[in-house]
C-alpha positions as a Markdown table, in Angstrom:
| # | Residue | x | y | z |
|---|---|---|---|---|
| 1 | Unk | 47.3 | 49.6 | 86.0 |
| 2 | Unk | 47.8 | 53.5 | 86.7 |
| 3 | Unk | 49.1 | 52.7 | 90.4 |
| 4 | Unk | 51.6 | 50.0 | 89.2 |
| 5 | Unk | 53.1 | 53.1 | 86.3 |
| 6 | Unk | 53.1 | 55.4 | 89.0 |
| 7 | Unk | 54.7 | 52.8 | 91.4 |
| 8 | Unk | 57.4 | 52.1 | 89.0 |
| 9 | Unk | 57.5 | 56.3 | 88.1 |
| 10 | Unk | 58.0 | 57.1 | 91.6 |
| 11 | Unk | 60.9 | 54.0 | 92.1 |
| 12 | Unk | 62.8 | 55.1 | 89.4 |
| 13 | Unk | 63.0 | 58.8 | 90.0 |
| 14 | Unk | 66.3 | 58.9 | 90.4 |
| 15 | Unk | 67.6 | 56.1 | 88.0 |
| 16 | Unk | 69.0 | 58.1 | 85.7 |
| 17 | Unk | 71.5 | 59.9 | 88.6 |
| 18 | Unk | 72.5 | 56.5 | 89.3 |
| 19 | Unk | 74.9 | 56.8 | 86.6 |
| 20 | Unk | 76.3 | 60.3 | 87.0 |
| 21 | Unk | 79.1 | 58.9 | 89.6 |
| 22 | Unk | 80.2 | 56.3 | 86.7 |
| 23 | Unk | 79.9 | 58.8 | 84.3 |
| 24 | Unk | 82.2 | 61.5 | 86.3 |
| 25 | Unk | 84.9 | 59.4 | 86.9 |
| 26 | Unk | 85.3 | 57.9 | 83.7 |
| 27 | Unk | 85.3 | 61.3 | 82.5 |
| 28 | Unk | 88.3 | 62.2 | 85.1 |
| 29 | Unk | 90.3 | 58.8 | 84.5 |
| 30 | Unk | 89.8 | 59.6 | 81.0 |
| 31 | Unk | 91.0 | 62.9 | 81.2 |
| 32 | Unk | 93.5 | 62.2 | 83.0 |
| 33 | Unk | 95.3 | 59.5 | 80.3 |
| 34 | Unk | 95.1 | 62.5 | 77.7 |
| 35 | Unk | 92.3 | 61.6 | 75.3 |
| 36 | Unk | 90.4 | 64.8 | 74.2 |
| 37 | Unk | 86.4 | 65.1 | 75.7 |
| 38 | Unk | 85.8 | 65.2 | 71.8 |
| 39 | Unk | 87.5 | 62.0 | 71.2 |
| 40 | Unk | 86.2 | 60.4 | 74.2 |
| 41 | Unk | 82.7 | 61.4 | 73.4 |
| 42 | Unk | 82.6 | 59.7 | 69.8 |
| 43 | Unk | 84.2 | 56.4 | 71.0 |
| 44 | Unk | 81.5 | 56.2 | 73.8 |
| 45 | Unk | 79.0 | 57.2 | 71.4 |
| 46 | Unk | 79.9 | 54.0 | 69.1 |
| 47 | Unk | 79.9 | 52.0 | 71.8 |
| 48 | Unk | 76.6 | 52.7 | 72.7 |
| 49 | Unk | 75.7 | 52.6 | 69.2 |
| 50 | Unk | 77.4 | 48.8 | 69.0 |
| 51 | Unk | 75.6 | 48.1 | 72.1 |
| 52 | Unk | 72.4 | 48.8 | 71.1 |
| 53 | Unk | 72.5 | 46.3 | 67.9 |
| 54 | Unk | 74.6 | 43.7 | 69.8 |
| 55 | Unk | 72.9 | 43.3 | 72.9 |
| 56 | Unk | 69.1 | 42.7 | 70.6 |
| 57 | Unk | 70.7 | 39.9 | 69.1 |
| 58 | Unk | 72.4 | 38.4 | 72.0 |
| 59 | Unk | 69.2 | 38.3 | 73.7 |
| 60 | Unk | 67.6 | 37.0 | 70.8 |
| 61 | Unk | 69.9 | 34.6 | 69.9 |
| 62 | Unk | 70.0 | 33.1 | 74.1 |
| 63 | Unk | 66.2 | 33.5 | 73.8 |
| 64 | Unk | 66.2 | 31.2 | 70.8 |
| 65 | Unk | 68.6 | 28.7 | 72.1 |
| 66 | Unk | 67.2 | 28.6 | 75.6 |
| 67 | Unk | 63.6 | 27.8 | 74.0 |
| 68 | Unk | 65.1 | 25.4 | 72.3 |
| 69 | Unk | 66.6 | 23.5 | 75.2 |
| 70 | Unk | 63.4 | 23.5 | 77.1 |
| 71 | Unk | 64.6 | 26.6 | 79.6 |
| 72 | Unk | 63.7 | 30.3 | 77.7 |
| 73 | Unk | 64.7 | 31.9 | 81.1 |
| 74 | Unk | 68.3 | 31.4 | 80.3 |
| 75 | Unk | 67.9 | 34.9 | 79.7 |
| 76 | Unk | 67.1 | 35.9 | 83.1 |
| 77 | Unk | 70.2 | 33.3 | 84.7 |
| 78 | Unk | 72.3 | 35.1 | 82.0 |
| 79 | Unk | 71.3 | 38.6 | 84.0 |
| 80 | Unk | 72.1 | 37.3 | 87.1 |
| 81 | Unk | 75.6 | 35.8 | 86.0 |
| 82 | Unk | 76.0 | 39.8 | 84.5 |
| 83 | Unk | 75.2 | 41.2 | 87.4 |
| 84 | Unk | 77.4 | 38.5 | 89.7 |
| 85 | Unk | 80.1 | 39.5 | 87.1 |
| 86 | Unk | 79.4 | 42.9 | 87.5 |
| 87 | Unk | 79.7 | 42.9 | 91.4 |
| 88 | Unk | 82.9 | 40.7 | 91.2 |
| 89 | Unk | 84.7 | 43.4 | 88.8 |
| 90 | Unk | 83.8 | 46.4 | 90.6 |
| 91 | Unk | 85.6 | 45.2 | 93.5 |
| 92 | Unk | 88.6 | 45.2 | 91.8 |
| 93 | Unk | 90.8 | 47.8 | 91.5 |
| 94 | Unk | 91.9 | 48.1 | 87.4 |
| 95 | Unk | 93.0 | 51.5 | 86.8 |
């Protein structure tokens, strides 16, 4: 059990840097459209805050559902249609 942790430890060293790229130029495109850092800092903050009671009960909710059915992996297929979403929009260019 102690290698696995220090497995996953050592593979996700850098995962929260990951984000600092994201983070940087949403900050500079945000900047950039004239909202103040304050202002931008409490909307992402209630977004964050929205996300972390919406996304519990989403998951729930497809949990639920997909048990249901027969199929309680739908949250898993879900992921993967996220992150097929997620590839498919970052090639786009929206600002």
């Amino acid at each position: 059990m102690y290698k696995a942790a220090l497995i996953g430890a050592v593979a996700g060293f850098m995962g929260s840097a990951q984000s600092l790229g994201v983070k940087a130029t949403l900050t500079t495109k945000v900047t950039a459209l004239g909202v103040k850092q304050g202002e931008f800092a409490g909307e992402k903050a209630s977004l964050l805050a929205m996300v972390k009671i919406g996304c519990p009960l989403l998951y729930g909710s497809l949990y639920v559902l997909g048990s249901r059915a027969g199929v309680p992996q739908v949250l898993f297929l879900f992921n993967v249609l996220l992150a097929a979403l997620a590839m498919v929009l970052s090639q786009l260019d929206v600002w």
